[in-house]
PDB file of C-alpha atoms in Angstrom:
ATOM      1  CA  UNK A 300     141.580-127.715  77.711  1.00  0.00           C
ATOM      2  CA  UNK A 301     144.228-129.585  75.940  1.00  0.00           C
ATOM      3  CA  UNK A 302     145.963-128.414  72.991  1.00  0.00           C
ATOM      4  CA  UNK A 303     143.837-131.388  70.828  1.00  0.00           C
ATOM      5  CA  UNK A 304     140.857-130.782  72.153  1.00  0.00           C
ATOM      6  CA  UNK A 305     137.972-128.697  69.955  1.00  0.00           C
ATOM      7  CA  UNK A 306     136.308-125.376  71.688  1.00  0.00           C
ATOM      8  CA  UNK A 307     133.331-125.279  72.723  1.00  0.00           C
ATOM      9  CA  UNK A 308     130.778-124.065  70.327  1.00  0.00           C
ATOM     10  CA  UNK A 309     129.353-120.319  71.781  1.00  0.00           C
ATOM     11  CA  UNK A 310     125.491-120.544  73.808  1.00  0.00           C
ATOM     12  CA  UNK A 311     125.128-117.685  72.668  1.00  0.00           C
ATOM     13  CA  UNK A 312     125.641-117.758  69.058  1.00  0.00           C
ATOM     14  CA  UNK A 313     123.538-117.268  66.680  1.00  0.00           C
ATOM     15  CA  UNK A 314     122.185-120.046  63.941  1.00  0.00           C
ATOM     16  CA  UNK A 315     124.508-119.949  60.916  1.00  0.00           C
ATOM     17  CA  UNK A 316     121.375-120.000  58.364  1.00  0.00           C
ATOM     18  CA  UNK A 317     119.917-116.342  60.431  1.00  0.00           C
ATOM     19  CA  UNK A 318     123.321-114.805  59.912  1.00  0.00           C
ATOM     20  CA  UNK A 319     124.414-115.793  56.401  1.00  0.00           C
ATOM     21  CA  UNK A 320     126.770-113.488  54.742  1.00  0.00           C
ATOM     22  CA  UNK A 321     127.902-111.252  58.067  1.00  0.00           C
ATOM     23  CA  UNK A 322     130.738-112.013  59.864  1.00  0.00           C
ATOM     24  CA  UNK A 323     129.799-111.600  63.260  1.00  0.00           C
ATOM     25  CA  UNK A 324     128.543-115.163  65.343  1.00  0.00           C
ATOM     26  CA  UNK A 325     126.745-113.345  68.226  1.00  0.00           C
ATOM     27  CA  UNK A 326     124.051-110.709  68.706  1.00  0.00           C
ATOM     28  CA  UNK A 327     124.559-110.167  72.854  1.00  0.00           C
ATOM     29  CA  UNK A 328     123.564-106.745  74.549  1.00  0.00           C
ATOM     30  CA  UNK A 329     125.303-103.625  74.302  1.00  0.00           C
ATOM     31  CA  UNK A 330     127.617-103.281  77.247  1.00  0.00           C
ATOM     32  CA  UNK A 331     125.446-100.274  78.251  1.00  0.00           C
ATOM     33  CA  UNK A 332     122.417-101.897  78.740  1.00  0.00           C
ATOM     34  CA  UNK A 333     120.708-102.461  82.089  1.00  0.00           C
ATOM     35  CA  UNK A 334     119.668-105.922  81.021  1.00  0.00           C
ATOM     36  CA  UNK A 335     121.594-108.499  79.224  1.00  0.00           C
ATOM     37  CA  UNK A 336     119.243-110.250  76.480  1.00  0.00           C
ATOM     38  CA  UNK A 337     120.700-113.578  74.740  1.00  0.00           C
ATOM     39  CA  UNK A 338     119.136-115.585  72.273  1.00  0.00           C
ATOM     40  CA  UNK A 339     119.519-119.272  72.434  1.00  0.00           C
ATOM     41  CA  UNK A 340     117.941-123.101  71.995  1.00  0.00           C
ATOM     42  CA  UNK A 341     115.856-124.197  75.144  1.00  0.00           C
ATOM     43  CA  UNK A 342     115.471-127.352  72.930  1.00  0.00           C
ATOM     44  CA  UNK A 343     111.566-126.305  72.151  1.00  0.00           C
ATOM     45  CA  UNK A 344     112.666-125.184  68.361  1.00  0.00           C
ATOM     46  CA  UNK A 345     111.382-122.084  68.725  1.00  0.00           C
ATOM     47  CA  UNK A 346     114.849-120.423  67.094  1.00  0.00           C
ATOM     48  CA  UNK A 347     113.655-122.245  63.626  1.00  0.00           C
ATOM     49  CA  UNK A 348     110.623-119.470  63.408  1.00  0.00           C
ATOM     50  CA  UNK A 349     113.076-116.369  63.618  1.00  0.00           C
ATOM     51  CA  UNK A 350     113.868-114.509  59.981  1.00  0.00           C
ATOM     52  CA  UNK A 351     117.735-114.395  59.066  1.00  0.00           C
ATOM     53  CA  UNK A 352     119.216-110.835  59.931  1.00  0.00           C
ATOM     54  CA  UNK A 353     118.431-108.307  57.360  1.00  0.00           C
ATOM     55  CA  UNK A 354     119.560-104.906  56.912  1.00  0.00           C
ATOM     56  CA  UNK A 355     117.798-102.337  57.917  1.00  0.00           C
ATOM     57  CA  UNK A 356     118.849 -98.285  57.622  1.00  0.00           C
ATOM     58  CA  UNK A 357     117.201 -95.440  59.649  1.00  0.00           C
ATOM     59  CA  UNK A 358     117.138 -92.162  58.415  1.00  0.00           C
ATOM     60  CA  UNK A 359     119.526 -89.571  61.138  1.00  0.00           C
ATOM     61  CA  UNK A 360     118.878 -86.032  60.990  1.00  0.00           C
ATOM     62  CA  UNK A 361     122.216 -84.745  62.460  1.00  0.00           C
ATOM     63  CA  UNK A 362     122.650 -81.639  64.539  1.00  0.00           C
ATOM     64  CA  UNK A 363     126.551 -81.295  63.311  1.00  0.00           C
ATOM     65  CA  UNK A 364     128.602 -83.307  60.727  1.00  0.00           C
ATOM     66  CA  UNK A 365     132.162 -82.379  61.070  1.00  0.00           C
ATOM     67  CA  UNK A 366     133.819 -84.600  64.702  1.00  0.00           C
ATOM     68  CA  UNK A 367     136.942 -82.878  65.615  1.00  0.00           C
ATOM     69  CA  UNK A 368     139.811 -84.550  68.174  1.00  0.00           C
ATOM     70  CA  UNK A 369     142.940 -83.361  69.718  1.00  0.00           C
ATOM     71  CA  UNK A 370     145.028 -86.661  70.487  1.00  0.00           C
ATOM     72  CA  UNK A 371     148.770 -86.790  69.461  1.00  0.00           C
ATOM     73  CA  UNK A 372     147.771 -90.644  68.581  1.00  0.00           C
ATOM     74  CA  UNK A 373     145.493 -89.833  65.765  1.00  0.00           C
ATOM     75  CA  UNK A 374     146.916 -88.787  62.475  1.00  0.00           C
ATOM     76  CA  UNK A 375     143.694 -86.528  61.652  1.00  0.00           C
ATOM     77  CA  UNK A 376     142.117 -83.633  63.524  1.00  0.00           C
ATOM     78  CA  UNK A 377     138.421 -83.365  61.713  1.00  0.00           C
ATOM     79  CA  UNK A 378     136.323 -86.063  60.361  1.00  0.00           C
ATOM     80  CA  UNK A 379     133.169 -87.185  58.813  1.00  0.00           C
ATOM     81  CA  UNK A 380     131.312 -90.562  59.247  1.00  0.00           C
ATOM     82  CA  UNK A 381     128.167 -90.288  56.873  1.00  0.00           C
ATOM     83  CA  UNK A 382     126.778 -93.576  58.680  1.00  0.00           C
ATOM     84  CA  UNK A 383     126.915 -95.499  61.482  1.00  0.00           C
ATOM     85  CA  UNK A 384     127.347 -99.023  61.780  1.00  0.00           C
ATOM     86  CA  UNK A 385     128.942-101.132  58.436  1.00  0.00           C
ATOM     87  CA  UNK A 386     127.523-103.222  56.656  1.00  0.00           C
ATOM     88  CA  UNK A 387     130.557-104.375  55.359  1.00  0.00           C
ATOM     89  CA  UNK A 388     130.972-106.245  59.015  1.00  0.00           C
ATOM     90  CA  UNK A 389     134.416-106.768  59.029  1.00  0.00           C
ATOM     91  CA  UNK A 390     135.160-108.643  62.419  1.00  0.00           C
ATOM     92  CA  UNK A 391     137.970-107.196  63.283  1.00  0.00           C
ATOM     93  CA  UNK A 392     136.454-103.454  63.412  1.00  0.00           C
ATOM     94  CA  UNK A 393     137.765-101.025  66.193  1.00  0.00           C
ATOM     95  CA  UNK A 394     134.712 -99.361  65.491  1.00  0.00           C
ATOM     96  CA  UNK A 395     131.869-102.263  66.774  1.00  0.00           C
ATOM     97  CA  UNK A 396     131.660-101.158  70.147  1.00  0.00           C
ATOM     98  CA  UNK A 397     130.890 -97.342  69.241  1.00  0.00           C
ATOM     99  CA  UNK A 398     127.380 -98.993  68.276  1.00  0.00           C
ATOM    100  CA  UNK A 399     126.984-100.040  72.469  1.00  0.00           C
ATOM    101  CA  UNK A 400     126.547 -96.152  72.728  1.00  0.00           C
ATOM    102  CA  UNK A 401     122.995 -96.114  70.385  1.00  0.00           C
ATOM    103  CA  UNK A 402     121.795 -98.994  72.586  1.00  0.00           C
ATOM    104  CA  UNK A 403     122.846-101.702  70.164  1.00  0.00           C
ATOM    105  CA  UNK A 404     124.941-104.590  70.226  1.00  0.00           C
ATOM    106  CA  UNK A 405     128.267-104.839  68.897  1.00  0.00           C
ATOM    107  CA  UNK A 406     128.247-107.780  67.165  1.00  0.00           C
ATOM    108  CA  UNK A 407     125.305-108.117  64.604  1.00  0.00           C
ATOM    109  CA  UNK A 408     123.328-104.825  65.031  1.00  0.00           C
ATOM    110  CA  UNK A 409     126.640-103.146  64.158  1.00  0.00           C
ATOM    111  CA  UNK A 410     126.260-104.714  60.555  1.00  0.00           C
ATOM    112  CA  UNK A 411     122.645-104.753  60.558  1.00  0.00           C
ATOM    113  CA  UNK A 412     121.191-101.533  62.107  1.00  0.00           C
ATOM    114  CA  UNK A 413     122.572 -98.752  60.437  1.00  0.00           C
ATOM    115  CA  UNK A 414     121.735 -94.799  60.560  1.00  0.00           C
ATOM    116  CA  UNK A 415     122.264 -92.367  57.169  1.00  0.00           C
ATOM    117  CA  UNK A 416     122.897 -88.666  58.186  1.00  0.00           C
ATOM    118  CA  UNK A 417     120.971 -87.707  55.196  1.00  0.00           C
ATOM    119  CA  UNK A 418     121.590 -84.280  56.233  1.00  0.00           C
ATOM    120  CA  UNK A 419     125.190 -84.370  56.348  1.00  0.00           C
ATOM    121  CA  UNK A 420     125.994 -82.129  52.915  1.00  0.00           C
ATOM    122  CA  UNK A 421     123.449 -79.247  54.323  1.00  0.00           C
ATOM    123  CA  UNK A 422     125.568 -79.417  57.946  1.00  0.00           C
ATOM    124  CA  UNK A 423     128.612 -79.688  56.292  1.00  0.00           C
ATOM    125  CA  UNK A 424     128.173 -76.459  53.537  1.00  0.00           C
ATOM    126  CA  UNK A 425     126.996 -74.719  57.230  1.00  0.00           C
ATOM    127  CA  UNK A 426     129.509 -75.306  59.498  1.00  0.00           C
ATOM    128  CA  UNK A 427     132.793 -74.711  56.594  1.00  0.00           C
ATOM    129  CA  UNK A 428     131.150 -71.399  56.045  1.00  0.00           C
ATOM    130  CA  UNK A 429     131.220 -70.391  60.067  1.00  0.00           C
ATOM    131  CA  UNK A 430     133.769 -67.183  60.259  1.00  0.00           C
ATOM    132  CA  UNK A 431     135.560 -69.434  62.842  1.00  0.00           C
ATOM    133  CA  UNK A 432     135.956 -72.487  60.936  1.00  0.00           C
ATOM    134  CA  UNK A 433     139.984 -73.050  60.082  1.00  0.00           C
ATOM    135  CA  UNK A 434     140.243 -75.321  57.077  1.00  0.00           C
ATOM    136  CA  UNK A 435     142.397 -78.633  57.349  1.00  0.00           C
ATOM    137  CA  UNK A 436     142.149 -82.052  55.776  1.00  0.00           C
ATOM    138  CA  UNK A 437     138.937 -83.958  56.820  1.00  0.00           C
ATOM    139  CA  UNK A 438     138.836 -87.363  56.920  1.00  0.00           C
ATOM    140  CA  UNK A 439     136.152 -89.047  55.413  1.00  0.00           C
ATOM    141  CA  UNK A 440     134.879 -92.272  56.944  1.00  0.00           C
ATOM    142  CA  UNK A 441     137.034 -93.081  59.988  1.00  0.00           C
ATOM    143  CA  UNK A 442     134.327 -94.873  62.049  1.00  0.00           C
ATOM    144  CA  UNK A 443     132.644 -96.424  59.098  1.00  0.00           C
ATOM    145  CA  UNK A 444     133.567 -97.016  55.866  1.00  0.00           C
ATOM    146  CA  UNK A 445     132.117 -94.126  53.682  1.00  0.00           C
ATOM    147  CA  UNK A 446     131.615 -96.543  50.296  1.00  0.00           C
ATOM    148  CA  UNK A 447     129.637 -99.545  52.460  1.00  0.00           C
ATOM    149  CA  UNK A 448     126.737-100.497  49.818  1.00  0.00           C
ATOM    150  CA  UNK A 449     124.187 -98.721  51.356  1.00  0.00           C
ATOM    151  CA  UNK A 450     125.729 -95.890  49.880  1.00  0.00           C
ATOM    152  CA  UNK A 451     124.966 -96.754  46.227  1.00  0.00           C
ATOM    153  CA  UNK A 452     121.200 -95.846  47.162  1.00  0.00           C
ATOM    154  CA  UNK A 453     122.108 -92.960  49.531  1.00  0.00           C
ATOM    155  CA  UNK A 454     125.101 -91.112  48.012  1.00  0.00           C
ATOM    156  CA  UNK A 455     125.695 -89.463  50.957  1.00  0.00           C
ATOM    157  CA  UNK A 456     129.126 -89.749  50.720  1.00  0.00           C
ATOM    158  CA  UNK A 457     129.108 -87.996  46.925  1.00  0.00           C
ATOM    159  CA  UNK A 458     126.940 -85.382  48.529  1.00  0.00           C
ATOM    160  CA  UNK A 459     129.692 -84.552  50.621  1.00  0.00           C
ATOM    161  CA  UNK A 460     132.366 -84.440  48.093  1.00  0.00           C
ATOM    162  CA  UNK A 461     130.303 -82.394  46.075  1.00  0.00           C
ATOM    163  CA  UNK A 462     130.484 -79.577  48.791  1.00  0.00           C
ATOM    164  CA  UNK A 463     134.171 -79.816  49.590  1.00  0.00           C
ATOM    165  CA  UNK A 464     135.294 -79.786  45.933  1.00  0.00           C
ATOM    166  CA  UNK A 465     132.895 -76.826  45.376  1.00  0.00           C
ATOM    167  CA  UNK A 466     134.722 -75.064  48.603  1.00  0.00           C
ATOM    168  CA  UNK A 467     138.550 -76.320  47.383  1.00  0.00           C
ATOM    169  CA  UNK A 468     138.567 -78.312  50.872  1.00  0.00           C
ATOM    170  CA  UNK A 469     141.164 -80.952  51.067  1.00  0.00           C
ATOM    171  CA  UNK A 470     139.997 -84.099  51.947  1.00  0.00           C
ATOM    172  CA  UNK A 471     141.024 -87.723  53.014  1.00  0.00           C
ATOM    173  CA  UNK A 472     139.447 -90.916  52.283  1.00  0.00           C
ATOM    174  CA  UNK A 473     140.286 -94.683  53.876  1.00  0.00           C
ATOM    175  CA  UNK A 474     137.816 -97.482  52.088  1.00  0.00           C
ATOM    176  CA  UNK A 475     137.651-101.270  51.243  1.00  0.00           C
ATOM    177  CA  UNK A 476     134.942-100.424  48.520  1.00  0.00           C
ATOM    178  CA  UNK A 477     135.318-100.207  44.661  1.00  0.00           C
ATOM    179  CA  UNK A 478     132.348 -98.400  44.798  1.00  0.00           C
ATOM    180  CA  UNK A 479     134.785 -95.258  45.539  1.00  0.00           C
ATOM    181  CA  UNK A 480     135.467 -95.253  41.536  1.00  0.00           C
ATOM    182  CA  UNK A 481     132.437 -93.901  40.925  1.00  0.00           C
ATOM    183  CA  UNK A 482     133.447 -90.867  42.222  1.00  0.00           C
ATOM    184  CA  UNK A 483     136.201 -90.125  39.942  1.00  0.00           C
ATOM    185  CA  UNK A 484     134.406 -87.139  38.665  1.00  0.00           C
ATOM    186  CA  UNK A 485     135.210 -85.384  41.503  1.00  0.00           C
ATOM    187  CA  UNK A 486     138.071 -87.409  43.252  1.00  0.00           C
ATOM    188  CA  UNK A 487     140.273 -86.588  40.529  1.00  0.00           C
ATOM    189  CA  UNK A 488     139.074 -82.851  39.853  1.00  0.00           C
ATOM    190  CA  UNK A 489     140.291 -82.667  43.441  1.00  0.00           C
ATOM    191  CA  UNK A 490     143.238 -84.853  43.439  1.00  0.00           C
ATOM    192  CA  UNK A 491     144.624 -82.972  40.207  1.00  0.00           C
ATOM    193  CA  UNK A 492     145.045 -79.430  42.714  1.00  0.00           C
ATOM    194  CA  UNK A 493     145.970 -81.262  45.511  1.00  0.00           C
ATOM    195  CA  UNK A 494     143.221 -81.668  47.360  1.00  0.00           C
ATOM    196  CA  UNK A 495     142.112 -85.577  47.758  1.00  0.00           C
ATOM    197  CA  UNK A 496     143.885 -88.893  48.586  1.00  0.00           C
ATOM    198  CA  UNK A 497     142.448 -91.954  48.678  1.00  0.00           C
ATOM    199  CA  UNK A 498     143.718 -94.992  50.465  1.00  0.00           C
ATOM    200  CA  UNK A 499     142.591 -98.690  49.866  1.00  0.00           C
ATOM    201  CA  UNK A 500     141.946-101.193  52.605  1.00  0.00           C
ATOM    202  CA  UNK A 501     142.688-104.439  51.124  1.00  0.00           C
ATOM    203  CA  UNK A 502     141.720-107.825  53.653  1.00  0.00           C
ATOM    204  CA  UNK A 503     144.170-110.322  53.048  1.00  0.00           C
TER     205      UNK A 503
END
């Protein structure tokens, strides 16, 4: 292809008007799957009868809340995501291929199909109270981001601050979201003995 020439547009991609406002072009299989499914124009116009990609948010009852890791490359060892998937959708996401593991696709079911571990405050008051729990920082949000708008309906992620300020557990927080300002309350209670940081993802 020569350096003037335009690339060709993607088969597989999906109609601009069906994915309005996300920021992923393609839809194809998880790389799990034993089939690969792709949607695309025969030239019988059947694509103009599909509905645009809406959001859609399944209720997860967790069995634990708090992931832990041991690798010298990551900067935290404990963390919380109280979703999965982001509806946020940035494209760039190391996170989009975690969703291949649920059976979804990483491009828009990442945005689109989204799980709330409505019963991560319960899990998390449960497992910090275990005898053989050893406090240190958690990070909140590390897979997805913690403020994503489903949150404003879900509050999951206030739920869980509401448990760590009530136990003095520090706590770490990485977001793109102003939405996080509504937790001042508690952000700052926390911040004030030492106990909260919040950083600020800002796309440029």
């Amino acid at each position: 292809m020569s350096r003037h020439q335009r690339p060709r547009a993607d088969a597989t991609a999906v109609e601009a008007d069906r994915r309005r406002g996300r920021r992923a072009v393609t839809n194809a299989s998880g790389r799990f799957e034993s089939a690969r499914r792709d949607v695309f124009d025969d030239g019988w116009e059947s694509l103009g009868e599909l509905e645009p990609f809406k959001t859609h948010v399944r209720v997860e009852i967790a069995k634990s809340i708090i992931t832990t890791n041991d690798s010298p490359d990551i900067s935290f060892d404990q963390s919380i995501n109280p979703y999965r998937g982001c509806e946020h959708g940035c494209i760039y996401c190391y996170a989009r291929p975690s969703h291949c593991f649920l059976g979804y696709s990483a491009g828009l079911d990442f945005e689109t199909q989204l799980s709330a571990k409505t019963n991560a405050a319960e899990l998390l008051q449960r497992e910090l109270a275990r005898p053989s729990y050893t406090p240190k920082v958690i990070a909140l949000g590390t897979n997805t981001d913690p403020y994503q708008p489903i949150e404003r309906e879900h509050q999951i992620t206030r739920s869980i601050l509401e448990v760590l300020d009530r136990c003095q557990h520090p706590v770490g927080i990485v977001t793109k979201s102003a939405l996080v300002t509504r937790d001042l309350d508690i952000l700052s209670r926390m911040a004030a003995k030492g106990l909260a940081k919040v950083a600020l993802s800002v796309t440029t």
